[in-house]
XYZ file of C-alpha atoms in Angstrom:
443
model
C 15.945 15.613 -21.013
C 15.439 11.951 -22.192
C 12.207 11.353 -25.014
C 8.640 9.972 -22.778
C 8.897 6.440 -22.888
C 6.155 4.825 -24.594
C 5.361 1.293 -24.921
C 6.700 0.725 -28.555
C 10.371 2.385 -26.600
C 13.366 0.185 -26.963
C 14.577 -0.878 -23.282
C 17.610 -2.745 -22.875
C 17.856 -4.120 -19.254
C 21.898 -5.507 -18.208
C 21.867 -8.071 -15.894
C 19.155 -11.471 -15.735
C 19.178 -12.029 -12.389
C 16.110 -11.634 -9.564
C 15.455 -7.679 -10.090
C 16.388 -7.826 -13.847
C 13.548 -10.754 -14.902
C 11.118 -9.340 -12.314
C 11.862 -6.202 -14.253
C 11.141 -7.658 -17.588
C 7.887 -9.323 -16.243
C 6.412 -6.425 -14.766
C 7.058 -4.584 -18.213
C 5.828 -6.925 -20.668
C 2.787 -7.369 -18.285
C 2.175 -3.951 -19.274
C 2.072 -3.820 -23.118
C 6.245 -3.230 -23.474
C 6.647 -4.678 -26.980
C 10.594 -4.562 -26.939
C 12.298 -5.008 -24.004
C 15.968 -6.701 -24.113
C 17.895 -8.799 -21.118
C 21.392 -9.064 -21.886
C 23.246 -11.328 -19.002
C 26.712 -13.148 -19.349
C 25.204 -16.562 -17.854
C 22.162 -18.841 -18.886
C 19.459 -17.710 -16.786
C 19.286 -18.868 -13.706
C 23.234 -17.410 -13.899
C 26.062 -19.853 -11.482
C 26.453 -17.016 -9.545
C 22.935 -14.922 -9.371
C 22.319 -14.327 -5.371
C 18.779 -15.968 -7.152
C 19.893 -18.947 -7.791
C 19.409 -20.330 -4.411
C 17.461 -23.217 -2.932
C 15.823 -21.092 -0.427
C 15.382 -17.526 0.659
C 13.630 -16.317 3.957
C 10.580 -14.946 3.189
C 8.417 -12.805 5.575
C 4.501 -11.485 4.466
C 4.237 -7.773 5.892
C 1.352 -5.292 5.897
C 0.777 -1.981 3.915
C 1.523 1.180 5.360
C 1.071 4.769 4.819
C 4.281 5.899 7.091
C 6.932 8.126 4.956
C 10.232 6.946 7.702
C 12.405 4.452 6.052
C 10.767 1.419 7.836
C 7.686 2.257 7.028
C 8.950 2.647 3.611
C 10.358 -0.791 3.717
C 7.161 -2.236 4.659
C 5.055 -1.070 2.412
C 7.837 -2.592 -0.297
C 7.577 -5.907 1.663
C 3.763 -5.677 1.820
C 3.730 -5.393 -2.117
C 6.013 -8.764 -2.125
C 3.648 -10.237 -0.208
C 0.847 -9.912 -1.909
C 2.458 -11.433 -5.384
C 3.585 -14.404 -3.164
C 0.203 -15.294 -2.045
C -1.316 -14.458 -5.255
C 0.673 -14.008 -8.370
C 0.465 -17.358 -9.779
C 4.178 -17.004 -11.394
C 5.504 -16.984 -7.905
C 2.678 -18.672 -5.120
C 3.779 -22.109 -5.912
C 7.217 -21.544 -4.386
C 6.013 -19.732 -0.958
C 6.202 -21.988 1.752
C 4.215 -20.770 4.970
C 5.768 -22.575 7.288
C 6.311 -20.230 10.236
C 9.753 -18.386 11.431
C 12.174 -18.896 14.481
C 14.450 -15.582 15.308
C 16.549 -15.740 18.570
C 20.164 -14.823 19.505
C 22.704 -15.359 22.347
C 23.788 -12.407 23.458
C 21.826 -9.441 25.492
C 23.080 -6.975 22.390
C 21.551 -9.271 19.817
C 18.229 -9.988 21.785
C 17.460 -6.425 22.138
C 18.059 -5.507 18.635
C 15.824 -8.662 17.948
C 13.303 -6.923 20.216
C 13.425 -3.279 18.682
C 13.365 -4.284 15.613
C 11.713 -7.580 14.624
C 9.465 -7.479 17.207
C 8.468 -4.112 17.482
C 4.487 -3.761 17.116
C 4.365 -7.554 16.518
C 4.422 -9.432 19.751
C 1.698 -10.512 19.766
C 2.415 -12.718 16.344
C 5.066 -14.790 18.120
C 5.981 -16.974 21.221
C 8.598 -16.826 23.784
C 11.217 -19.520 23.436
C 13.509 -19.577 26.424
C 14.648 -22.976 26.729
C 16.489 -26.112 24.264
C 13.022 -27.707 24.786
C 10.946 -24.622 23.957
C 12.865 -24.729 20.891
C 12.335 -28.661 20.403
C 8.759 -28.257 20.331
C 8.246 -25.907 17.630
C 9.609 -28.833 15.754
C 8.501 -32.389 14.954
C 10.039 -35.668 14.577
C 12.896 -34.669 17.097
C 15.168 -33.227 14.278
C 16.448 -30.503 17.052
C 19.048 -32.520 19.430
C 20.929 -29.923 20.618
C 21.843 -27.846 23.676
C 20.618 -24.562 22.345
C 23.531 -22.673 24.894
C 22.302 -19.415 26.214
C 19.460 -19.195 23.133
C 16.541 -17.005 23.404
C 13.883 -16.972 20.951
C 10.482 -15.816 19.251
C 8.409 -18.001 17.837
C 5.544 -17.263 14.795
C 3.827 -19.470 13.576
C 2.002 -17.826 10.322
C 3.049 -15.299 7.753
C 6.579 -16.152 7.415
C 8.492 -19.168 5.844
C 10.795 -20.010 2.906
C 10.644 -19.355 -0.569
C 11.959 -22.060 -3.888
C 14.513 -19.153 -4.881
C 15.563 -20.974 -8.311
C 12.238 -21.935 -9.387
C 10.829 -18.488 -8.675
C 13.325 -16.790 -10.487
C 13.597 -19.214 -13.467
C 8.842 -18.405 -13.552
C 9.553 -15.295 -13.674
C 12.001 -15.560 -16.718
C 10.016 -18.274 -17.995
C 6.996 -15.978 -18.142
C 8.183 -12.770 -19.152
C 10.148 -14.470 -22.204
C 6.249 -16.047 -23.029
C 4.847 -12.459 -23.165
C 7.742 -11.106 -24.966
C 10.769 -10.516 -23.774
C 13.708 -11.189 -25.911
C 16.716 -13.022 -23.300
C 20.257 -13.046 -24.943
C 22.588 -14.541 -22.823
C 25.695 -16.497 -22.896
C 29.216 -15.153 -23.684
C 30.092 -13.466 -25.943
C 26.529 -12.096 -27.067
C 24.701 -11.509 -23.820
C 28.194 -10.378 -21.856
C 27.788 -6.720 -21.218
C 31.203 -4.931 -21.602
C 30.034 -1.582 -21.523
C 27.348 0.785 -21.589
C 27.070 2.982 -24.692
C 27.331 6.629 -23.957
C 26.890 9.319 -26.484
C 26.121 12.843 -25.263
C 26.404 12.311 -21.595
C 23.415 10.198 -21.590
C 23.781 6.194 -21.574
C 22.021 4.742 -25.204
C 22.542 1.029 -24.677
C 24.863 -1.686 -23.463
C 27.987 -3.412 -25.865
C 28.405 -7.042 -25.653
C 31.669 -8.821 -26.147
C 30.904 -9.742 -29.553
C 31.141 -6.316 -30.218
C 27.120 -5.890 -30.989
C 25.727 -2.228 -29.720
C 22.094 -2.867 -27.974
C 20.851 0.835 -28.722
C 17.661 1.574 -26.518
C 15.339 4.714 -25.302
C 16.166 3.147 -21.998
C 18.559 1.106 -20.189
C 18.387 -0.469 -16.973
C 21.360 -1.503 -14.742
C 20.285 -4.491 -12.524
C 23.489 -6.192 -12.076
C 23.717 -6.492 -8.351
C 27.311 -6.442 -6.820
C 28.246 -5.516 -10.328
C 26.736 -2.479 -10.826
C 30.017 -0.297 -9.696
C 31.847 -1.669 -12.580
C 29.859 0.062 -15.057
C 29.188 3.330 -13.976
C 30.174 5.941 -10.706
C 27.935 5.092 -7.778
C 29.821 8.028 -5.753
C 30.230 5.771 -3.046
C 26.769 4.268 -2.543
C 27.424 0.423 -3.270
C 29.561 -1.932 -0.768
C 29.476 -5.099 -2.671
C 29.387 -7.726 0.307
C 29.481 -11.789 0.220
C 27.789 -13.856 2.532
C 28.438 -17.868 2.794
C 26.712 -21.054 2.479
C 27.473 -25.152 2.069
C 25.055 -27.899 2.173
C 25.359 -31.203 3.741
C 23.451 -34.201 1.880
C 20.274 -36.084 3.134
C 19.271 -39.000 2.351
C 15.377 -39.321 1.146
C 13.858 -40.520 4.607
C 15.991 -37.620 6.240
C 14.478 -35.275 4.036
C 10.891 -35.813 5.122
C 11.318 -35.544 8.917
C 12.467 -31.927 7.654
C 9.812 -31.165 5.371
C 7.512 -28.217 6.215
C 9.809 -26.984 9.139
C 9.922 -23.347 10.461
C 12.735 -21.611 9.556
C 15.366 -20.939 12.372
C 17.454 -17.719 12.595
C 19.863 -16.946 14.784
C 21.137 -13.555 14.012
C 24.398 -14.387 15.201
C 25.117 -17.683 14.135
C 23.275 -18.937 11.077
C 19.867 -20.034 9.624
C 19.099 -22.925 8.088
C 15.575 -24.187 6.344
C 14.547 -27.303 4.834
C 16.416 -29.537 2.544
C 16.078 -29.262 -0.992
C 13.082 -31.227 -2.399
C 15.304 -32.151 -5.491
C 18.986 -33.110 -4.263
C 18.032 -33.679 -1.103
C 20.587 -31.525 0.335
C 20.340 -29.148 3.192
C 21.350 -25.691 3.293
C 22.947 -23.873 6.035
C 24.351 -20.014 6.420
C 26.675 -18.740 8.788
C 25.454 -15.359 10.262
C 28.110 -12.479 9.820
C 28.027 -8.856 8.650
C 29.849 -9.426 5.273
C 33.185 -10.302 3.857
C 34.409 -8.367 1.005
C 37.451 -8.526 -1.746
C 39.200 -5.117 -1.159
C 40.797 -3.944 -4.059
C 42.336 -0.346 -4.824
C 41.728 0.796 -8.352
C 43.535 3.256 -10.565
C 42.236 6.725 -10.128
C 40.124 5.450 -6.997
C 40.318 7.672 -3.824
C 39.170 5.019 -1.505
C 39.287 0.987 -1.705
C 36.689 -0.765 -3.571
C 35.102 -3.928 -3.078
C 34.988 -5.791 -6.468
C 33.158 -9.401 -6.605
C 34.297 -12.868 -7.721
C 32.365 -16.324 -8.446
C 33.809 -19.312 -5.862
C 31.849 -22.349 -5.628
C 33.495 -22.707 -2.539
C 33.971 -20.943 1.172
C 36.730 -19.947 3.519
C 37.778 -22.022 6.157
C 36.346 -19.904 8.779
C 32.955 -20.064 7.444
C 32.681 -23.722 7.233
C 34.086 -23.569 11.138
C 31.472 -21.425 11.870
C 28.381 -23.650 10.077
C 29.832 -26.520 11.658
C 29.133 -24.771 15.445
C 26.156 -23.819 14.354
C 24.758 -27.245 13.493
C 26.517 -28.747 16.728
C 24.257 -26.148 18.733
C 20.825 -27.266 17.317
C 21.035 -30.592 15.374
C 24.789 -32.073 17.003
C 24.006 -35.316 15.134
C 24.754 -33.637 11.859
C 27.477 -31.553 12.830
C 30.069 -33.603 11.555
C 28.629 -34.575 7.663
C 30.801 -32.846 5.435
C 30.107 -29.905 2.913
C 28.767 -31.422 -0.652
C 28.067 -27.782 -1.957
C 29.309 -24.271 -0.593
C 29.842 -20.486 -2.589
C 29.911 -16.861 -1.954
C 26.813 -15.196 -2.458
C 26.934 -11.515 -3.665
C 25.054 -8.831 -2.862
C 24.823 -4.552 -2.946
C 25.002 -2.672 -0.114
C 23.984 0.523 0.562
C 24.951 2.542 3.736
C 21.392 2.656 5.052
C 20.386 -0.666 3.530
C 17.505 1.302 1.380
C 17.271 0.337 -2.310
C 18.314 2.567 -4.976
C 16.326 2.806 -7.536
C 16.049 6.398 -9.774
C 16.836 7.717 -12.701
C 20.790 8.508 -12.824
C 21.093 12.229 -12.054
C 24.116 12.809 -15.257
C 22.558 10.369 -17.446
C 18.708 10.811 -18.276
C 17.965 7.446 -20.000
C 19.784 4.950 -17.642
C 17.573 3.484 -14.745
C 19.623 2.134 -11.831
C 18.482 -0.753 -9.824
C 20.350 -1.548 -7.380
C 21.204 -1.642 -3.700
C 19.206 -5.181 -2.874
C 21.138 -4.886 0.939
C 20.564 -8.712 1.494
C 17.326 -8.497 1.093
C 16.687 -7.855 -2.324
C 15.267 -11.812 -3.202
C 11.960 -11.713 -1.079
C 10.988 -8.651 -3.441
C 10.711 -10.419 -6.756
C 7.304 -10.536 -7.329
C 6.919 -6.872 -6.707
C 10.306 -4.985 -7.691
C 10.121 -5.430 -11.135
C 6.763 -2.750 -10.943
C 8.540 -0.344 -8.470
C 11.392 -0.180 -11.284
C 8.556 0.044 -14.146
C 7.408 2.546 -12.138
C 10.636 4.972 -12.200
C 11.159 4.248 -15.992
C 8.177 6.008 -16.483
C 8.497 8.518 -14.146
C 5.851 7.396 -11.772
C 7.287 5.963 -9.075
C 5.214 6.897 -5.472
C 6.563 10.208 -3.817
C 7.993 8.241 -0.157
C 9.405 6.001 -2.397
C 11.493 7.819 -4.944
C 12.362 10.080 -1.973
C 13.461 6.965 0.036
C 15.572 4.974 -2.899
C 16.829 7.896 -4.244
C 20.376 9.019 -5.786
C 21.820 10.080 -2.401
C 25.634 9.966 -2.007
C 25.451 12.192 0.537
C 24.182 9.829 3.346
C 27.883 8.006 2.440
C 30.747 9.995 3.259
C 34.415 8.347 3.453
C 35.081 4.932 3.697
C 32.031 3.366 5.218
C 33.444 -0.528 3.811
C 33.708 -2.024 7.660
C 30.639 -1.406 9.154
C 28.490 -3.955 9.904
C 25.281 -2.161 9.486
C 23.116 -3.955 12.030
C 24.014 -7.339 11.495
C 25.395 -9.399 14.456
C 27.781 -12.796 14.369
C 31.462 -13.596 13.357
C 32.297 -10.657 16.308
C 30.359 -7.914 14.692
C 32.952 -7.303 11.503
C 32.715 -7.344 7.860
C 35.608 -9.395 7.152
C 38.307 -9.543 4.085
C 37.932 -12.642 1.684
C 41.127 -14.381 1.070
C 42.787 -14.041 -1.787
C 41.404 -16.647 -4.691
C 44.917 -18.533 -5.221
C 45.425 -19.090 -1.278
C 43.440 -22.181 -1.265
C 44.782 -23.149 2.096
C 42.182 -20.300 3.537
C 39.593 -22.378 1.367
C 37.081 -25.387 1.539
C 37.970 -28.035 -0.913
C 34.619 -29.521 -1.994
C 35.358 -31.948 -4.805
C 33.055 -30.560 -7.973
C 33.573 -27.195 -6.408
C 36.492 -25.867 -8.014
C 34.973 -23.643 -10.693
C 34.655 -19.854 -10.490
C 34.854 -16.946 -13.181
């Protein structure tokens, strides 16, 4: 049994990405006088899933329910209300309204069960290319829209300024006292320290031991490489390239709805600072599928490319010449694999490990793990010190039971790409690759 925290305990958190500085907020906001981030990167990191120009972001409304959506609700509801009113992260919510639709009758009824359910009345029916058209201005939609259907809502959903929001949050919990060491060799993690079956600290490459009462794991996709998650964590990349505006461009697309089609892509508007905007291809997953020594079934181990595969580029490309044809052919200026945690029922996991009593994992963000900044950090303070709300500890609890076998291919509810997680090519077949120019770096 791990010593009661205190505030005067020593917590190391590993990782400085969106969890780990929403982490470090929420506990300096409550009197934690020496709390660590160690992270390899200057915060925000090349390859944090953070560091993004925009996230979708939608506001969602408490509820008392103990089911895992009612669960994931109330988590959203708790996001929602720092977005509107934390003043660390309001300034980069954007309210600017939300398109979902599909193509196919499979996708338009799990659009209907699901992001619909006990919500119709927040959104309009969109069943034509000129229903679509009118939800926005200045004629930036052109295209055909083939066999779309659609919901439109016009409040309580938008984009968020990922990179700012995550750089205020670092920003602020560094002001109130949180010591950031990053940058290899002193803020590279190599290791956890483990003494006694229990997990003391983290070692950095430049061989320093960070001792603490507590440590916190909130490394996203590269949580499995530092302890046994028994099968819980399906590291899984998703894809994204920008195309460059120019300045006049940029304001016909300012203050646009978001549209999602949760089989082909989603795109929102261009950045405010390069000017560039950014567009995703829609697809369960790819992952890198390695088999390690002493592993009984594959793993799926990460890697930094600032670029794509071939495939994905295809697939933005028919996406734009679907909705906005006159831009389909600009080429990618900017494109990478974005990283993220799956778990097999796309809960978080966030507990105390069962074998070692001072290690708090966070982890299991799912692809939707950004929106949750503002509020995450509290739910995790909240486990640390051992009061984290019964439907919720139940809910992101330890639980490798719920993952049985090899569970890597499926698609868990997401649509586009034909309904498969797909295998990355391997790094040195660049033909498989995009070729940005300024895109060539990866670690």
């Amino acid at each position: 049994m791990a010593a009661k925290v205190s505030k005067d305990s020593s917590i190391v958190i590993v990782g400085g990405g969106t969890w780990a500085c929403s982490t470090a907020l929420h506990l300096v906001r409550r009197g934690y006088s020496n709390v660590t981030v160690l992270d390899a990167h200057p915060i925000p990191s090349s390859i944090s899933a953070g560091n993004d120009v925009n996230k979708i972001a939608e506001l969602a409304s408490p509820t008392d329910g103990d089911d895992a959506e009612s669960v994931a609700q109330a988590a959203a509801a708790a996001a929602a209300q720092g977005w509107l009113h934390d003043p660390v992260f309001a300034p980069y919510y954007h309210d600017t309204g939300f398109i979902v639709s599909g193509s196919s009758p499979e996708a338009l009824k799990h659009i209907v069960d699901s992001e619909l359910r006990g919500h119709e009345k927040e959104y309009t029916k969109l069943n034509s290319a000129d229903d679509f058209r009118a939800c926005m201005p200045n004629g930036v939609l052109t295209g055909d829209f083939p066999n779309w259907q659609g919901w439109h809502k016009s409040k309580g959903a938008g984009w968020v300024h990922a990179r700012k929001a995550l750089v205020s949050a670092y920003k602020e919990a560094e002001r109130l006292g949180a010591r950031f060491i990053t940058g290899s060799p002193q803020g590279e993690v190599i290791g956890l320290v483990q003494e006694g079956g229990d997990v003391r600290g983290a070692k950095t490459a430049d061989g320093y031991e960070h001792r603490a009462d507590r440590t916190i794991l909130a490394v996203g996709a590269s949580a499995p490489q530092f302890v046994d998650f028994e099968n819980q964590l399906r590291p899984t990349a998703w894809t994204l390239g920008h195309i460059k505006m120019t300045e006049e461009e940029a304001q016909l697309y300012k203050n646009l709805p978001v549209l999602f089609n949760v089989e082909k892509g989603f795109f929102m508007e261009p950045d405010e600072d390069r000017h560039e905007l950014k567009i995703c291809d829609e697809h369960p997953g790819y992952c890198n599928w390695v088999t390690l020594p002493d592993s009984k079934l594959p793993e799926s181990v990460p890697f930094a490319k600032h670029q794509v595969p071939i495939e994905s580029e295809q697939r933005i490309k028919q996406f734009l010449s679907e909705i906005m044809p006159h831009l389909a052919d600009r080429p990618l200026v900017h494109a990478r694999i974005c990283w993220c945690a799956d778990t097999h029922d796309r809960g978080f996991l966030i507990t105390y490990h069962p074998s070692h009593p001072s290690l708090v994992i966070a982890a299991g963000d799912s692809g939707h793990g950004f929106a949750h900044i503002p509020s995450i950090g509290g739910f995790i303070s909240d486990c640390l010190e051992g009061r984290l709300e019964g439907r919720f500890a139940r809910h992101w609890r330890w639980r490798p039971e719920i993952a049985q076998g090899f569970w890597g291919k499926d698609p868990l509810d997401r649509y586009g790409a034909g309904r498969e997680v797909m295998d990355l090519p391997q790094r040195c077949d660049e033909r498989r690759w995009t070729r940005i120019p300024g895109g060539e770096g990866e670690s």
